Coordinates of C-alpha atoms in Angstrom, one line a residue:
M1 CA -185.0 67.3 -28.6
P2 CA -182.3 65.8 -30.9
E3 CA -181.7 62.1 -30.0
R4 CA -178.2 61.0 -29.4
L5 CA -178.1 57.3 -29.4
D6 CA -174.3 57.4 -28.8
Y7 CA -175.0 58.9 -25.4
I8 CA -177.2 56.0 -24.5
V9 CA -174.9 53.4 -25.9
A10 CA -171.9 54.9 -24.0
I11 CA -173.9 54.5 -20.7
V12 CA -174.9 51.0 -21.5
E13 CA -171.3 50.0 -22.3
E14 CA -169.6 51.9 -19.5
Q15 CA -172.4 51.0 -17.0
N16 CA -171.6 54.4 -15.3
I17 CA -172.7 57.9 -16.2
T18 CA -169.5 59.6 -15.1
R19 CA -167.3 57.3 -17.2
A20 CA -169.7 57.6 -20.1
A21 CA -169.5 61.4 -19.9
R22 CA -165.7 61.3 -19.9
R23 CA -165.8 59.0 -23.0
L24 CA -168.2 61.4 -24.8
F25 CA -166.1 64.5 -23.8
I26 CA -169.0 66.1 -22.1
T27 CA -169.7 66.8 -18.4
Q28 CA -171.6 64.4 -16.2
P29 CA -174.3 66.9 -15.4
A30 CA -174.9 67.6 -19.1
L31 CA -175.3 63.8 -19.8
T32 CA -177.6 63.4 -16.8
K33 CA -179.7 66.4 -18.0
Y34 CA -180.0 64.8 -21.4
I35 CA -181.2 61.5 -20.1
N36 CA -183.7 63.2 -17.7
K37 CA -185.2 65.2 -20.6
L38 CA -185.4 62.1 -22.9
E39 CA -187.2 60.1 -20.2
E40 CA -189.6 63.0 -19.6
E41 CA -190.3 63.4 -23.3
Y42 CA -191.2 59.7 -23.8
G43 CA -192.7 59.1 -20.3
I44 CA -190.4 56.2 -19.5
I45 CA -187.4 55.3 -17.4
L46 CA -184.4 54.3 -19.6
F47 CA -181.9 53.3 -16.9
D48 CA -182.2 51.8 -13.4
R49 CA -179.8 54.3 -11.7
K50 CA -180.4 52.7 -8.3
S51 CA -178.5 49.6 -9.3
S52 CA -174.7 49.4 -9.6
P53 CA -173.6 49.0 -12.3
I54 CA -176.4 51.1 -14.1
T55 CA -178.5 48.9 -16.4
L56 CA -181.2 49.5 -19.0
T57 CA -184.8 49.0 -18.0
E58 CA -187.0 46.9 -20.2
A59 CA -188.4 50.1 -21.7
G60 CA -184.9 51.4 -22.2
R61 CA -183.9 48.2 -24.0
V62 CA -186.9 48.4 -26.4
F63 CA -186.2 52.1 -26.9
L64 CA -182.6 51.5 -27.9
E65 CA -183.4 48.6 -30.2
E66 CA -186.1 50.4 -32.1
K67 CA -184.3 53.7 -32.3
T68 CA -181.2 51.9 -33.6
R69 CA -183.2 50.1 -36.2
I70 CA -184.8 53.3 -37.3
E71 CA -181.4 55.1 -37.5
I72 CA -179.9 52.3 -39.6
A73 CA -182.9 52.3 -42.0
E74 CA -182.5 56.1 -42.3
Q75 CA -178.8 55.8 -43.1
N76 CA -179.4 53.1 -45.6
L77 CA -182.1 55.2 -47.3
R78 CA -179.7 58.1 -47.5
H79 CA -176.9 56.0 -48.9
R80 CA -179.2 54.5 -51.5
L81 CA -180.5 57.8 -52.7
E82 CA -177.0 59.2 -52.8
A83 CA -175.7 56.3 -54.9
L84 CA -178.6 56.7 -57.3
K85 CA -178.0 60.4 -57.9
N86 CA -174.2 60.4 -57.9
S87 CA -172.8 59.5 -61.3
N88 CA -169.3 59.4 -59.9
V89 CA -169.9 56.4 -57.6
T90 CA -167.4 53.6 -58.2
I91 CA -167.8 50.1 -56.8
T92 CA -164.7 48.0 -56.5
L93 CA -165.0 44.2 -56.6
G94 CA -162.3 41.9 -55.2
I95 CA -162.6 38.4 -56.7
G96 CA -160.4 35.4 -57.2
H97 CA -158.4 35.3 -60.5
D98 CA -160.2 32.1 -61.8
R99 CA -163.7 33.2 -61.0
A100 CA -163.4 36.7 -62.5
P101 CA -163.7 35.6 -66.2
R102 CA -166.5 33.1 -65.4
W103 CA -168.6 35.2 -63.1
V104 CA -168.1 38.9 -63.8
P105 CA -169.2 39.4 -67.5
K106 CA -172.9 38.3 -67.1
L107 CA -173.0 39.8 -63.6
L108 CA -172.0 43.2 -64.9
Q109 CA -174.3 43.0 -67.9
E110 CA -177.3 43.1 -65.6
F111 CA -175.8 45.4 -62.9
C112 CA -174.8 48.0 -65.4
R113 CA -178.1 47.9 -67.1
R114 CA -179.8 48.7 -63.8
Y115 CA -177.2 51.3 -62.7
P116 CA -175.9 52.9 -65.9
D117 CA -174.2 55.7 -64.0
I118 CA -172.3 53.6 -61.6
N119 CA -168.6 53.0 -62.4
F120 CA -167.1 49.6 -61.6
M121 CA -163.5 48.4 -60.9
I122 CA -162.5 44.7 -60.8
K123 CA -159.5 43.6 -58.8
G124 CA -158.5 40.0 -59.4
A125 CA -156.8 38.8 -56.2
G126 CA -155.7 35.8 -54.3
E127 CA -158.7 34.8 -52.2
L128 CA -156.9 34.7 -48.9
S129 CA -156.0 38.4 -49.3
L130 CA -159.6 39.5 -49.8
P131 CA -160.4 40.0 -46.1
D132 CA -157.4 42.4 -45.7
K133 CA -158.4 44.3 -48.8
L134 CA -162.0 44.6 -47.6
R135 CA -160.8 45.8 -44.1
S136 CA -158.5 48.4 -45.6
G137 CA -161.2 49.8 -48.0
E138 CA -159.2 48.8 -51.0
I139 CA -162.3 46.9 -52.2
D140 CA -166.0 47.4 -51.5
I141 CA -167.2 43.8 -51.9
A142 CA -165.3 40.5 -51.9
V143 CA -166.4 37.3 -53.7
G144 CA -164.6 34.0 -53.2
V145 CA -163.5 31.5 -50.7
F146 CA -162.2 33.1 -47.5
E147 CA -162.8 33.5 -43.8
S148 CA -162.9 36.6 -41.7
N149 CA -164.0 37.6 -38.2
E150 CA -164.5 41.2 -39.1
D151 CA -167.3 43.0 -37.3
N152 CA -170.1 44.8 -39.1
M153 CA -169.9 42.5 -42.0
E154 CA -172.8 41.1 -44.1
W155 CA -172.2 37.7 -45.6
R156 CA -174.0 35.8 -48.4
Y157 CA -173.3 32.2 -49.1
L158 CA -173.3 31.6 -52.9
T159 CA -172.0 28.2 -54.0
V160 CA -170.6 24.9 -52.9
E161 CA -167.6 23.6 -54.7
K162 CA -166.3 20.0 -54.7
L163 CA -162.7 19.6 -53.7
R164 CA -160.7 16.7 -55.1
L165 CA -157.2 15.5 -55.5
L166 CA -156.7 15.2 -59.3
V167 CA -154.2 12.5 -60.2
P168 CA -153.1 11.7 -63.8
L169 CA -154.2 8.3 -65.0
S170 CA -150.6 7.7 -66.2
F171 CA -149.4 7.5 -62.6
G172 CA -151.0 4.1 -62.3
I173 CA -152.6 4.3 -58.9
F174 CA -156.2 3.6 -59.9
P175 CA -157.6 0.1 -59.8
E176 CA -158.8 -1.9 -62.8
G177 CA -162.3 -0.8 -63.9
F178 CA -161.8 2.7 -62.5
S179 CA -164.1 5.3 -64.2
P180 CA -162.7 8.9 -64.3
E181 CA -166.2 10.3 -65.2
E182 CA -167.9 8.6 -62.2
S183 CA -165.0 9.7 -59.9
V184 CA -166.3 13.3 -60.0
N185 CA -169.1 12.3 -57.7
H186 CA -167.7 9.1 -56.4
P187 CA -164.0 9.8 -55.9
Y188 CA -161.4 7.1 -55.3
I189 CA -160.2 6.9 -51.7
L190 CA -156.5 7.1 -51.6
K191 CA -154.0 5.7 -49.2
P192 CA -151.4 8.4 -48.4
E193 CA -148.5 6.1 -49.3
Q194 CA -149.7 5.9 -52.9
L195 CA -148.6 9.6 -53.4
N196 CA -145.1 9.2 -52.1
G197 CA -142.5 10.4 -54.7
L198 CA -145.1 11.8 -57.1
D199 CA -144.7 15.3 -58.6
Y200 CA -147.1 17.9 -57.1
I201 CA -148.8 21.0 -58.5
S202 CA -149.1 23.3 -55.6
P203 CA -151.5 26.3 -55.1
A204 CA -149.8 29.6 -54.3
I205 CA -150.1 30.8 -50.7
T206 CA -152.7 33.4 -51.8
M207 CA -155.2 30.8 -53.1
G208 CA -158.1 29.4 -51.3
A209 CA -156.9 25.8 -51.9
Y210 CA -153.6 26.6 -50.1
D211 CA -155.1 25.8 -46.7
S212 CA -156.0 22.3 -47.9
Y213 CA -152.4 21.9 -49.1
Q214 CA -151.2 22.8 -45.7
V215 CA -153.4 20.2 -44.1
L216 CA -152.1 17.6 -46.6
R217 CA -148.5 18.3 -45.5
Q218 CA -149.3 18.4 -41.8
L219 CA -151.3 15.2 -41.8
Y220 CA -149.0 13.1 -43.9
S221 CA -145.3 12.9 -44.1
L222 CA -145.3 12.6 -47.8
H223 CA -142.2 12.6 -49.9
I224 CA -143.0 15.0 -52.8
G225 CA -141.0 14.7 -56.0
R226 CA -140.8 17.9 -58.1
Q227 CA -143.2 20.7 -57.0
I228 CA -144.7 23.3 -59.4
T229 CA -146.5 26.3 -57.8
T230 CA -149.1 28.3 -59.6
T231 CA -151.7 31.0 -58.8
S232 CA -154.3 29.6 -61.1
A233 CA -156.7 26.7 -60.3
R234 CA -157.3 26.3 -64.1
T235 CA -153.5 25.9 -64.6
I236 CA -153.4 23.2 -61.9
R237 CA -156.1 21.2 -63.7
S238 CA -154.4 21.7 -67.0
M239 CA -151.0 20.6 -65.7
V240 CA -152.5 17.5 -64.1
I241 CA -154.1 16.3 -67.3
H242 CA -150.7 16.9 -69.0
D243 CA -149.1 14.5 -66.5
L244 CA -147.0 17.1 -64.8
G245 CA -148.1 16.1 -61.3
Y246 CA -151.2 15.6 -59.1
G247 CA -153.0 18.7 -57.6
Y248 CA -155.7 19.7 -55.2
G249 CA -158.6 21.8 -56.3
V250 CA -162.2 22.2 -57.5
V251 CA -163.8 19.9 -60.1
G252 CA -167.0 21.2 -61.6
S253 CA -167.6 18.5 -64.2
A254 CA -166.0 15.5 -65.9
S255 CA -164.7 17.8 -68.6
N256 CA -162.1 19.1 -66.1
L257 CA -160.5 15.7 -66.3
Q258 CA -160.2 15.6 -70.2
D259 CA -157.7 17.0 -72.5
E260 CA -158.4 19.2 -75.5
N261 CA -159.5 16.1 -77.5
G262 CA -162.0 15.0 -74.9
V263 CA -159.9 12.1 -73.7
F264 CA -159.9 11.4 -70.0
K265 CA -156.4 12.0 -68.5
A266 CA -157.0 12.2 -64.8
G267 CA -159.2 10.9 -62.0
C268 CA -160.7 12.3 -58.8
C269 CA -159.5 11.2 -55.4
I270 CA -160.0 12.0 -51.8
L271 CA -157.7 11.5 -48.9
P272 CA -158.8 11.0 -45.3
G273 CA -158.6 14.2 -43.3
L274 CA -158.8 16.6 -46.3
P275 CA -162.0 18.6 -46.9
T276 CA -164.3 17.5 -49.7
R277 CA -166.1 20.8 -50.3
R278 CA -165.9 24.5 -49.7
F279 CA -168.2 27.5 -49.8
T280 CA -167.9 30.7 -51.8
R281 CA -169.3 33.8 -50.3
A282 CA -169.9 37.5 -50.9
A283 CA -169.0 39.9 -48.1
Y284 CA -169.2 43.7 -47.6
H285 CA -169.4 46.1 -44.6
S286 CA -173.0 46.6 -43.4
N287 CA -172.2 50.3 -42.7
H288 CA -170.8 50.9 -46.2
R289 CA -172.1 54.2 -47.6
H290 CA -173.4 52.3 -50.7
V291 CA -174.5 49.2 -48.9
E292 CA -177.8 49.0 -50.9
L293 CA -175.9 48.9 -54.2
L294 CA -173.7 46.1 -52.8
R295 CA -176.8 44.1 -51.7
D296 CA -178.3 44.5 -55.2
F297 CA -175.0 43.4 -56.7
T298 CA -175.1 40.3 -54.6
D299 CA -178.7 39.6 -55.4
I300 CA -177.9 39.7 -59.1
L301 CA -175.0 37.3 -58.6
E302 CA -177.2 34.9 -56.6
R303 CA -179.8 35.0 -59.3
Q304 CA -177.2 34.0 -61.9
I305 CA -176.2 31.0 -59.8
I306 CA -179.8 29.9 -59.2
K307 CA -180.4 30.1 -63.0
G308 CA -177.3 27.9 -63.6
C309 CA -175.3 30.5 -65.4
L310 CA -172.1 29.6 -63.5
P311 CA -170.7 26.2 -64.6
G312 CA -169.1 24.0 -62.0
S313 CA -170.9 25.5 -59.1
I314 CA -173.8 24.2 -57.0
Y315 CA -176.1 26.9 -55.5
W316 CA -175.5 26.4 -51.7
K317 CA -179.2 26.1 -50.9
D318 CA -179.6 23.3 -53.4
Y319 CA -176.7 21.3 -52.0
Q320 CA -177.9 18.1 -50.5
N321 CA -174.8 17.2 -48.3
E322 CA -174.4 13.9 -50.2
E323 CA -171.0 13.5 -48.8
P324 CA -169.3 14.3 -45.5
L325 CA -167.0 17.3 -45.1
F326 CA -164.2 15.0 -44.2
V327 CA -163.7 11.4 -45.1

């Protein structure tokens, strides 16, 4: 007899056979007959129908768990085989503008070597928009800094990035003997009033760093001089070292504080109440028809990170929590 797990799930969720039958658009006798035959076939009692509301028996719980696991495995196998034989499959990656040129080329070299018949589309995007694009199906997998409460989602933590306020040395706020190079790992702790009146390089609303900018404005009543807004973290760092303002973002190494001649032009700071790190993640729907391809894609990306192919990032499992999330 064909097994209809949706019938069992409907009864579990509705806790009533009549309501479950109505939800399934079948008659109550037909649903009862199906359950009776299933129990007879397996020699077990699936539901305690004497109780109100109806509940699964222990045997019924084990049956549903195992059959669900088997069904998911079967679906994944079919999806994987379909992806391997279908030369027209296209995977669409949504990734932050700044990560794309650093992460994607090496990633696709290996992926395309393993799957030569799979097409690929890359959509650079503001990271805060990635959950919506994933939800709508515009992209198949998202990589970056973002949060989402979406159901049926598989997540993979990838890296930890150090967040810092970058301030030009020319602003004169650092004490005597301050070392820009050492400030990457041992940032200078600012007093909020030291920033009053200074020009600010602001992340665009679509960027992952925008949330931190909002916290900065909410915690402190800072008077900001001129404000320049950009959609690029690289541009923020570049404008800071050219004395156009201070900015908030990721610092991977001391070279991020140097100009084109290797001269230090900025230092790293932290401000009480602002986060000092953030996590990058990969996410995709667990019921995606090519979920095995997406898992392999993420495996390849994770191997790159472990091998140290991605400058400025710390593999999240290697992160030692050497500093608190907030100061």
